[in-house]
Coordinates of N, CA and C in Angstrom, one line a residue:
M1 N -30.7 -25.1 -6.7 CA -30.6 -23.7 -6.6 C -30.2 -23.2 -5.2
K2 N -30.7 -24.0 -4.2 CA -30.3 -23.7 -2.8 C -28.8 -23.9 -2.6
R3 N -28.3 -25.0 -3.1 CA -26.8 -25.2 -3.0 C -26.0 -24.2 -3.8
T4 N -26.5 -23.9 -5.0 CA -25.8 -23.0 -5.8 C -25.7 -21.6 -5.2
S5 N -26.8 -21.2 -4.6 CA -26.8 -19.8 -4.0 C -25.9 -19.8 -2.8
I6 N -25.9 -20.9 -2.0 CA -25.0 -20.9 -0.8 C -23.5 -20.9 -1.2
V7 N -23.2 -21.7 -2.2 CA -21.8 -21.7 -2.6 C -21.4 -20.4 -3.2
C8 N -22.2 -19.8 -4.0 CA -21.9 -18.5 -4.6 C -21.8 -17.4 -3.6
G9 N -22.7 -17.5 -2.6 CA -22.6 -16.5 -1.5 C -21.3 -16.6 -0.7
V10 N -20.9 -17.8 -0.4 CA -19.7 -18.0 0.4 C -18.5 -17.5 -0.4
V11 N -18.4 -17.9 -1.7 CA -17.3 -17.5 -2.5 C -17.3 -16.0 -2.6
F12 N -18.4 -15.3 -2.8 CA -18.4 -13.9 -2.9 C -17.9 -13.2 -1.6
L13 N -18.3 -13.7 -0.5 CA -17.9 -13.2 0.8 C -16.4 -13.4 1.0
L14 N -15.9 -14.5 0.6 CA -14.4 -14.8 0.7 C -13.6 -13.8 -0.2
C15 N -14.2 -13.5 -1.3 CA -13.5 -12.6 -2.2 C -13.5 -11.2 -1.6
L16 N -14.6 -10.8 -0.9 CA -14.6 -9.5 -0.3 C -13.5 -9.4 0.8
L17 N -13.4 -10.5 1.6 CA -12.3 -10.5 2.6 C -10.9 -10.5 2.1
A18 N -10.8 -11.1 0.9 CA -9.4 -11.2 0.3 C -8.9 -9.8 -0.2
L19 N -9.8 -8.9 -0.5 CA -9.3 -7.6 -1.0 C -8.4 -6.8 -0.1
P20 N -8.9 -6.6 1.2 CA -7.9 -5.9 2.1 C -6.8 -6.7 2.5
S21 N -6.9 -8.1 2.5 CA -5.8 -8.9 2.9 C -4.7 -8.8 1.9
I22 N -5.0 -8.8 0.6 CA -4.0 -8.7 -0.5 C -3.3 -7.3 -0.3
G23 N -4.0 -6.3 -0.1 CA -3.4 -5.0 0.1 C -2.5 -5.0 1.3
Y24 N -2.9 -5.6 2.4 CA -2.1 -5.6 3.6 C -0.8 -6.4 3.4
I25 N -0.9 -7.5 2.8 CA 0.3 -8.4 2.5 C 1.3 -7.6 1.6
G26 N 0.7 -6.9 0.6 CA 1.6 -6.1 -0.3 C 2.4 -5.0 0.5
G27 N 1.7 -4.4 1.5 CA 2.3 -3.4 2.3 C 3.4 -4.1 3.2
R28 N 3.1 -5.2 3.7 CA 4.1 -5.9 4.6 C 5.4 -6.2 3.8
V29 N 5.3 -6.5 2.5 CA 6.5 -6.8 1.7 C 7.0 -5.6 1.0
C30 N 6.3 -4.4 1.3 CA 6.7 -3.1 0.7 C 6.7 -3.1 -0.8
M31 N 5.7 -3.8 -1.4 CA 5.6 -3.8 -2.8 C 4.2 -4.3 -3.2
P32 N 3.4 -3.6 -4.0 CA 2.1 -4.1 -4.3 C 2.2 -5.5 -5.0
L33 N 1.2 -6.3 -4.7 CA 1.2 -7.7 -5.3 C 0.6 -7.6 -6.7
W34 N 1.2 -8.4 -7.7 CA 0.7 -8.4 -9.1 C 0.6 -9.8 -9.6
V35 N -0.2 -9.9 -10.6 CA -0.4 -11.2 -11.3 C -0.2 -10.9 -12.8
P36 N 0.3 -11.9 -13.6 CA 0.4 -11.7 -15.0 C -0.9 -11.3 -15.7
P37 N -0.9 -10.4 -16.7 CA 0.2 -9.7 -17.2 C 0.4 -8.3 -16.6
F38 N 1.0 -8.3 -15.4 CA 1.3 -7.0 -14.7 C 0.0 -6.3 -14.3
L39 N -0.9 -7.1 -13.7 CA -2.2 -6.5 -13.2 C -2.2 -6.6 -11.6
P40 N -2.9 -5.7 -11.0 CA -3.0 -5.8 -9.5 C -3.6 -7.1 -9.1
A41 N -3.1 -7.7 -8.0 CA -3.6 -9.0 -7.6 C -5.0 -9.0 -7.2
Q42 N -5.6 -7.8 -6.9 CA -7.0 -7.6 -6.5 C -7.9 -8.0 -7.6
V43 N -7.4 -8.1 -8.9 CA -8.3 -8.4 -10.0 C -8.8 -9.9 -9.9
V44 N -8.0 -10.7 -9.2 CA -8.4 -12.1 -9.1 C -9.7 -12.3 -8.2
P45 N -9.7 -11.8 -6.9 CA -10.9 -11.9 -6.2 C -12.1 -11.1 -6.8
L46 N -11.7 -10.0 -7.4 CA -12.8 -9.2 -8.1 C -13.4 -10.0 -9.2
G47 N -12.6 -10.6 -10.0 CA -13.2 -11.4 -11.1 C -14.0 -12.6 -10.6
I48 N -13.4 -13.3 -9.6 CA -14.1 -14.5 -9.1 C -15.4 -14.0 -8.4
G49 N -15.3 -12.9 -7.7 CA -16.5 -12.4 -7.0 C -17.6 -12.0 -8.0
F50 N -17.2 -11.4 -9.1 CA -18.2 -11.0 -10.1 C -18.9 -12.2 -10.7
V51 N -18.1 -13.3 -11.0 CA -18.7 -14.5 -11.6 C -19.7 -15.1 -10.5
A52 N -19.2 -15.2 -9.3 CA -20.1 -15.7 -8.2 C -21.4 -14.9 -8.1
G53 N -21.3 -13.6 -8.2 CA -22.5 -12.7 -8.1 C -23.4 -13.0 -9.3
V54 N -22.9 -13.2 -10.5 CA -23.7 -13.5 -11.6 C -24.5 -14.8 -11.5
F55 N -23.7 -15.8 -11.0 CA -24.4 -17.1 -10.8 C -25.4 -17.0 -9.7
L56 N -25.1 -16.2 -8.7 CA -26.1 -16.1 -7.6 C -27.4 -15.4 -8.1
L57 N -27.2 -14.4 -8.9 CA -28.4 -13.7 -9.5 C -29.2 -14.7 -10.3
G58 N -28.5 -15.5 -11.1 CA -29.1 -16.5 -11.9 C -29.9 -17.5 -11.1
A59 N -29.3 -17.9 -9.9 CA -30.1 -18.9 -9.0 C -31.3 -18.2 -8.4
V60 N -31.2 -16.9 -8.1 CA -32.4 -16.2 -7.6 C -33.5 -16.1 -8.6
V61 N -33.1 -15.8 -9.9 CA -34.2 -15.7 -10.9 C -34.8 -17.1 -11.1
R62 N -34.0 -18.1 -11.2 CA -34.6 -19.5 -11.4 C -35.5 -19.9 -10.3
S63 N -35.1 -19.5 -9.0 CA -35.9 -19.9 -7.9 C -37.2 -19.2 -7.9
L64 N -37.2 -17.9 -8.3 CA -38.4 -17.2 -8.4 C -39.4 -17.7 -9.5
I65 N -38.8 -18.1 -10.6 CA -39.6 -18.7 -11.7 C -40.2 -20.0 -11.3
A66 N -39.3 -20.9 -10.7 CA -39.8 -22.2 -10.3 C -40.5 -22.2 -9.0
R67 N -40.5 -21.1 -8.2 CA -41.1 -21.0 -6.9 C -40.6 -22.1 -6.0
R68 N -39.2 -22.3 -6.0 CA -38.6 -23.2 -5.1 C -37.4 -22.5 -4.5
D69 N -37.1 -22.9 -3.2 CA -35.9 -22.4 -2.5 C -35.8 -20.9 -2.5
R70 N -36.9 -20.2 -2.6 CA -36.9 -18.7 -2.7 C -36.3 -18.1 -1.4
R71 N -36.6 -18.7 -0.2 CA -36.1 -18.1 1.0 C -34.6 -18.2 1.1
W72 N -34.1 -19.3 0.6 CA -32.6 -19.5 0.6 C -31.9 -18.5 -0.4
T73 N -32.4 -18.5 -1.6 CA -31.7 -17.7 -2.6 C -31.8 -16.2 -2.3
L74 N -33.0 -15.8 -1.9 CA -33.2 -14.4 -1.6 C -32.5 -14.0 -0.3
G75 N -32.4 -15.0 0.7 CA -31.7 -14.7 1.9 C -30.2 -14.6 1.7
V76 N -29.6 -15.4 0.8 CA -28.2 -15.3 0.5 C -27.9 -14.0 -0.2
L77 N -28.8 -13.6 -1.2 CA -28.6 -12.4 -1.9 C -28.7 -11.2 -0.9
A78 N -29.6 -11.2 0.0 CA -29.6 -10.1 1.0 C -28.4 -10.1 1.8
V79 N -27.8 -11.2 2.2 CA -26.6 -11.2 3.0 C -25.4 -10.7 2.2
V80 N -25.4 -11.0 0.9 CA -24.3 -10.5 0.0 C -24.4 -9.0 -0.2
I81 N -25.6 -8.5 -0.4 CA -25.8 -7.1 -0.5 C -25.4 -6.3 0.8
A82 N -25.8 -6.9 1.9 CA -25.5 -6.2 3.2 C -24.0 -6.3 3.4
A83 N -23.4 -7.4 3.1 CA -21.9 -7.5 3.3 C -21.2 -6.5 2.4
T84 N -21.6 -6.4 1.2 CA -21.0 -5.5 0.2 C -21.1 -4.0 0.7
G85 N -22.3 -3.7 1.2 CA -22.4 -2.3 1.8 C -21.6 -2.1 3.0
A86 N -21.5 -3.1 3.9 CA -20.7 -2.9 5.1 C -19.2 -2.8 4.7
F87 N -18.8 -3.6 3.7 CA -17.4 -3.5 3.2 C -17.0 -2.2 2.7
R88 N -17.9 -1.6 1.9 CA -17.7 -0.3 1.4 C -17.6 0.8 2.4
L89 N -18.4 0.7 3.5 CA -18.4 1.6 4.6 C -17.1 1.4 5.4
A90 N -16.7 0.2 5.6 CA -15.5 -0.1 6.5 C -14.2 0.0 5.7
A91 N -14.2 0.0 4.4 CA -13.0 0.0 3.6 C -12.0 1.0 4.0
P92 N -12.4 2.3 4.2 CA -11.4 3.3 4.6 C -10.7 3.1 5.9
H93 N -11.3 2.2 6.8 CA -10.8 2.0 8.1 C -10.2 0.6 8.2
S94 N -10.4 -0.2 7.2 CA -9.9 -1.6 7.3 C -8.4 -1.7 7.0
P95 N -7.7 -2.7 7.5 CA -6.3 -2.9 7.2 C -6.1 -3.0 5.7
G96 N -5.2 -2.2 5.1 CA -4.9 -2.2 3.7 C -3.4 -2.1 3.5
Y97 N -3.1 -1.6 2.3 CA -1.7 -1.5 1.9 C -0.9 -0.6 2.9
L98 N -1.3 0.5 3.2 CA -0.6 1.4 4.0 C -0.5 0.9 5.5
H99 N -1.5 0.2 5.9 CA -1.4 -0.5 7.2 C -0.3 -1.5 7.3
G100 N -0.2 -2.3 6.2 CA 0.8 -3.3 6.1 C 2.2 -2.6 6.0
L101 N 2.3 -1.5 5.3 CA 3.6 -0.8 5.2 C 4.0 -0.3 6.5
R102 N 3.0 0.3 7.2 CA 3.3 0.8 8.6 C 3.8 -0.3 9.5
D103 N 3.1 -1.4 9.5 CA 3.5 -2.5 10.4 C 4.9 -3.1 10.0
R104 N 5.3 -3.0 8.7 CA 6.6 -3.4 8.4 C 7.7 -2.5 9.0
F105 N 7.4 -1.2 8.8 CA 8.4 -0.2 9.4 C 8.4 -0.3 10.9
V106 N 7.3 -0.5 11.5 CA 7.2 -0.6 13.0 C 8.1 -1.8 13.5
S107 N 7.9 -3.0 12.8 CA 8.6 -4.2 13.2 C 10.1 -4.2 12.8
K108 N 10.5 -3.5 11.7 CA 11.8 -3.6 11.3 C 12.7 -2.4 11.5
V109 N 12.0 -1.2 11.6 CA 12.7 0.0 11.7 C 12.4 0.8 13.0
G110 N 11.1 1.2 13.1 CA 10.7 2.0 14.3 C 10.7 3.4 13.9
Y111 N 9.8 4.2 14.6 CA 9.6 5.6 14.3 C 10.8 6.4 14.7
A112 N 11.4 6.0 15.7 CA 12.6 6.8 16.2 C 13.7 6.8 15.2
R113 N 14.0 5.7 14.5 CA 15.0 5.6 13.5 C 14.6 6.4 12.3
M114 N 13.3 6.3 11.9 CA 12.8 7.1 10.8 C 13.0 8.6 11.0
R115 N 12.8 9.1 12.3 CA 13.0 10.5 12.6 C 14.5 10.8 12.5
Q116 N 15.3 9.9 13.0 CA 16.8 10.1 13.0 C 17.3 10.2 11.6
F117 N 16.8 9.3 10.7 CA 17.1 9.4 9.3 C 16.8 10.7 8.7
A118 N 15.5 11.2 8.9 CA 15.1 12.4 8.4 C 15.9 13.6 8.9
E119 N 16.2 13.6 10.1 CA 17.1 14.7 10.7 C 18.5 14.7 10.0
E120 N 19.0 13.5 9.8 CA 20.4 13.4 9.2 C 20.4 13.9 7.8
V121 N 19.5 13.4 7.0 CA 19.6 13.8 5.5 C 19.1 15.2 5.3
S122 N 18.3 15.8 6.2 CA 17.9 17.2 6.0 C 18.9 18.2 6.5
R123 N 19.9 17.8 7.2 CA 20.9 18.7 7.7 C 22.2 18.8 6.8
H124 N 21.9 19.1 5.5 CA 23.0 19.3 4.6 C 23.9 18.0 4.5
H125 N 23.3 16.9 4.4 CA 24.1 15.7 4.2 C 24.9 15.8 2.9
P126 N 26.2 15.3 2.9 CA 27.0 15.5 1.7 C 26.4 14.8 0.5
L127 N 25.5 13.8 0.6 CA 25.0 13.1 -0.5 C 23.7 13.7 -1.0
V128 N 23.2 14.8 -0.3 CA 22.0 15.5 -0.7 C 22.4 16.6 -1.7
D129 N 21.9 16.6 -2.9 CA 22.3 17.7 -3.8 C 21.5 19.0 -3.6
S130 N 21.7 19.9 -4.5 CA 21.2 21.3 -4.3 C 19.6 21.3 -4.4
E131 N 19.1 20.2 -5.0 CA 17.6 20.1 -5.2 C 17.0 19.3 -4.1
G132 N 17.8 18.9 -3.1 CA 17.3 18.2 -2.0 C 17.1 16.7 -2.2
I133 N 17.7 16.2 -3.3 CA 17.6 14.7 -3.6 C 18.8 14.0 -3.1
L134 N 18.6 12.9 -2.4 CA 19.7 12.1 -1.9 C 20.2 11.2 -3.1
I135 N 21.5 11.5 -3.5 CA 22.0 10.8 -4.7 C 22.6 9.4 -4.3
R136 N 22.6 8.6 -5.3 CA 23.2 7.2 -5.1 C 24.5 7.2 -5.9
P137 N 25.6 7.1 -5.1 CA 26.9 7.2 -5.8 C 27.1 6.0 -6.8
D138 N 26.6 4.9 -6.5 CA 26.8 3.8 -7.5 C 26.0 3.9 -8.8
R139 N 25.1 4.9 -8.8 CA 24.5 5.2 -10.1 C 25.1 6.4 -10.9
L140 N 26.2 6.9 -10.3 CA 26.9 8.0 -10.9 C 28.1 7.5 -11.6
K141 N 28.4 8.0 -12.8 CA 29.6 7.5 -13.5 C 30.9 8.0 -12.8
A142 N 30.7 9.1 -12.1 CA 31.9 9.7 -11.5 C 31.8 9.6 -9.9
G143 N 31.1 8.6 -9.4 CA 30.9 8.5 -8.0 C 32.3 8.2 -7.3
S144 N 32.7 9.0 -6.3 CA 34.0 8.9 -5.7 C 33.9 7.8 -4.6
P145 N 35.1 7.3 -4.3 CA 35.1 6.3 -3.2 C 34.6 6.9 -1.9
E146 N 34.8 8.2 -1.7 CA 34.2 8.8 -0.4 C 32.7 8.8 -0.4
Q147 N 32.1 9.1 -1.6 CA 30.7 9.1 -1.7 C 30.1 7.7 -1.5
I148 N 30.8 6.7 -2.1 CA 30.3 5.3 -1.9 C 30.4 4.9 -0.4
E149 N 31.5 5.3 0.2 CA 31.6 5.0 1.7 C 30.5 5.7 2.5
Q150 N 30.2 6.9 2.1 CA 29.1 7.7 2.8 C 27.7 7.0 2.6
W151 N 27.5 6.5 1.4 CA 26.3 5.8 1.1 C 26.2 4.5 1.9
N152 N 27.3 3.7 1.8 CA 27.3 2.4 2.6 C 27.1 2.6 4.1
D153 N 27.6 3.8 4.6 CA 27.4 4.1 6.0 C 25.9 4.3 6.3
L154 N 25.2 5.1 5.4 CA 23.8 5.3 5.5 C 23.0 4.0 5.5
V155 N 23.3 3.2 4.5 CA 22.6 1.9 4.4 C 22.8 1.0 5.6
S156 N 24.0 1.0 6.1 CA 24.2 0.2 7.3 C 23.4 0.6 8.5
R157 N 23.1 1.9 8.6 CA 22.3 2.4 9.7 C 20.8 2.5 9.4
Y158 N 20.5 2.6 8.1 CA 19.1 2.7 7.7 C 18.9 1.7 6.5
P159 N 18.7 0.4 6.8 CA 18.7 -0.6 5.8 C 17.5 -0.5 4.9
F160 N 16.5 0.2 5.3 CA 15.3 0.3 4.3 C 15.7 1.0 3.0
L161 N 16.8 1.7 3.0 CA 17.3 2.3 1.8 C 17.6 1.3 0.7
N162 N 17.8 0.0 1.1 CA 18.1 -1.1 0.2 C 16.9 -1.9 -0.1
W163 N 15.7 -1.6 0.5 CA 14.5 -2.3 0.1 C 14.1 -2.1 -1.3
N164 N 13.5 -3.1 -1.9 CA 13.1 -3.0 -3.3 C 14.2 -2.8 -4.2
F165 N 15.3 -3.5 -3.9 CA 16.5 -3.4 -4.8 C 17.1 -2.0 -4.8
A166 N 16.9 -1.3 -3.7 CA 17.5 0.1 -3.5 C 17.0 1.1 -4.6
T167 N 15.7 0.9 -5.0 CA 15.2 1.8 -6.0 C 14.5 3.0 -5.4
G168 N 14.5 3.2 -4.1 CA 13.8 4.3 -3.5 C 14.4 5.7 -3.9
T169 N 13.6 6.7 -3.8 CA 14.0 8.1 -4.0 C 13.8 8.9 -2.7
V170 N 14.8 9.5 -2.3 CA 14.7 10.4 -1.0 C 14.8 11.8 -1.4
I171 N 13.8 12.6 -0.9 CA 13.8 14.0 -1.2 C 13.7 14.8 0.1
A172 N 14.6 15.7 0.4 CA 14.5 16.5 1.6 C 14.4 18.0 1.3
R173 N 13.2 18.5 1.5 CA 12.9 19.9 1.1 C 12.0 20.5 2.1
E174 N 12.3 21.7 2.5 CA 11.4 22.6 3.3 C 10.9 21.9 4.6
G175 N 11.8 21.2 5.3 CA 11.5 20.6 6.5 C 10.7 19.3 6.4
L176 N 10.7 18.7 5.2 CA 10.0 17.4 5.0 C 10.9 16.5 4.2
V177 N 11.0 15.3 4.8 CA 11.8 14.2 4.1 C 10.9 13.1 3.7
E178 N 11.0 12.8 2.4 CA 10.1 11.7 1.8 C 10.9 10.7 1.1
L179 N 10.6 9.4 1.4 CA 11.2 8.3 0.8 C 10.1 7.5 0.1
T180 N 10.2 7.3 -1.3 CA 9.2 6.6 -2.0 C 9.8 5.6 -3.0
W181 N 9.1 4.6 -3.2 CA 9.4 3.6 -4.2 C 8.3 3.6 -5.3
G182 N 8.6 3.0 -6.4 CA 7.5 2.9 -7.4 C 7.9 3.5 -8.8
S183 N 6.8 3.7 -9.6 CA 7.0 4.3 -10.9 C 5.6 4.9 -11.3
P184 N 5.6 5.8 -12.3 CA 4.3 6.3 -12.8 C 3.3 5.3 -13.2
L185 N 3.8 4.1 -13.6 CA 2.9 3.0 -14.0 C 2.1 2.4 -12.9
V186 N 2.8 2.2 -11.8 CA 2.2 1.4 -10.7 C 1.9 2.4 -9.5
G187 N 2.3 3.6 -9.6 CA 2.2 4.5 -8.4 C 3.4 4.5 -7.5
H188 N 3.4 5.3 -6.5 CA 4.6 5.4 -5.6 C 4.1 5.3 -4.2
W189 N 4.9 4.7 -3.3 CA 4.6 4.5 -1.9 C 5.8 4.7 -1.1
G190 N 5.6 5.0 0.2 CA 6.7 5.2 1.1 C 6.2 6.0 2.3
F191 N 7.1 6.9 2.8 CA 6.7 7.6 4.0 C 7.2 9.1 4.0
Q192 N 6.7 9.9 4.8 CA 7.1 11.3 5.0 C 7.4 11.5 6.5
V193 N 8.4 12.3 6.7 CA 8.7 12.7 8.1 C 9.0 14.2 8.1
A194 N 8.3 14.9 8.9 CA 8.5 16.4 9.0 C 9.5 16.6 10.1
T195 N 10.6 17.3 9.7 CA 11.6 17.6 10.7 C 11.3 18.8 11.5
T196 N 10.4 19.6 11.0 CA 10.0 20.8 11.7 C 8.5 20.9 11.5
G197 N 7.7 20.9 12.6 CA 6.3 21.0 12.5 C 5.6 19.7 12.3
E198 N 4.5 19.7 11.5 CA 3.7 18.5 11.3 C 3.7 18.2 9.8
V199 N 3.4 16.9 9.5 CA 3.1 16.6 8.1 C 1.7 17.1 7.7
T200 N 1.5 17.4 6.5 CA 0.2 17.9 6.0 C -0.6 16.8 5.3
D201 N -1.9 16.9 5.3 CA -2.7 16.0 4.6 C -2.5 16.1 3.1
L202 N -2.6 15.0 2.4 CA -2.4 15.0 1.0 C -3.8 15.1 0.3
D203 N -3.7 15.5 -1.0 CA -5.0 15.6 -1.8 C -5.5 14.2 -2.0
P204 N -6.7 13.9 -1.5 CA -7.3 12.5 -1.7 C -7.4 12.1 -3.1
D205 N -7.4 13.1 -4.1 CA -7.5 12.7 -5.5 C -6.2 12.3 -6.0
R206 N -5.1 12.6 -5.3 CA -3.8 12.3 -5.7 C -3.1 11.1 -5.0
A207 N -3.5 10.9 -3.7 CA -2.8 9.9 -2.9 C -3.7 9.5 -1.7
W208 N -3.4 8.3 -1.2 CA -3.9 7.9 0.1 C -2.7 8.1 1.1
F209 N -3.1 8.4 2.3 CA -2.1 8.6 3.4 C -2.6 8.1 4.7
L210 N -1.7 7.6 5.5 CA -2.0 7.1 6.8 C -1.0 7.8 7.8
R211 N -1.6 8.7 8.6 CA -0.8 9.5 9.6 C -0.7 8.6 10.9
V212 N 0.5 8.4 11.3 CA 0.7 7.6 12.5 C 1.3 8.5 13.7
A213 N 1.7 9.7 13.4 CA 2.1 10.7 14.4 C 2.0 12.0 13.8
E214 N 2.2 13.1 14.6 CA 2.1 14.4 14.0 C 3.1 14.7 12.9
D215 N 4.3 14.0 13.0 CA 5.4 14.3 12.1 C 5.7 13.1 11.1
I216 N 4.8 12.0 11.2 CA 5.1 10.9 10.3 C 3.8 10.4 9.7
Q217 N 3.9 10.1 8.4 CA 2.8 9.5 7.7 C 3.3 8.6 6.5
F218 N 2.5 7.6 6.3 CA 2.8 6.7 5.1 C 1.9 7.1 4.0
V219 N 2.5 7.1 2.8 CA 1.8 7.6 1.6 C 1.8 6.6 0.5
N220 N 0.7 6.7 -0.4 CA 0.6 5.9 -1.6 C 0.0 6.8 -2.7
Y221 N 0.9 7.3 -3.5 CA 0.5 8.2 -4.6 C 0.0 7.3 -5.8
F222 N -1.0 7.9 -6.5 CA -1.6 7.2 -7.6 C -0.8 7.2 -8.8
D223 N 0.1 8.2 -8.9 CA 0.9 8.4 -10.1 C 2.4 8.1 -9.8

């Protein structure tokens, strides 16, 4: 029972540490991590941690009934409960998906280039339509060679447009430029840059956001 409780406690703590790590790694690659059949990778440590917790509780019950190793089993249980509480309190501030996404942009792009991109597409760029959406000429049946050249020029200067197989959507409206990837099934993630003023906080019931400057924030929509 002593050995079982220690092993289960260690496994449980490792699973707790794995949760923010998985999110951060996903942000660094600019795509949430998944496992078959199309489930968030976090289900793996959550499942293993749940099983470890059940076995730990079983070891505690057996030790209480047998009156053996009670200090060890109850001590490990107390550590697990305390660690879980600390994790829940620290979760909003711990490195996660948006922190990984931020670090990817900092290392590969930089805030100055993000601002430059936002300024360019918000000033009546020829590829921005009347609704403020940056169009992809290669997705249009009637895309002209001039439009394709304009797109290639943008990509050469802002290579993040080609990340995730160039599936991002750019919208420039009312002084705010937003680039997001994703779908309604897995959610959307990306960044916002305010070309005039500051970015505004998002509804916490709709999205997470990480503000890194008055005019820049990274976003992760739930839908």
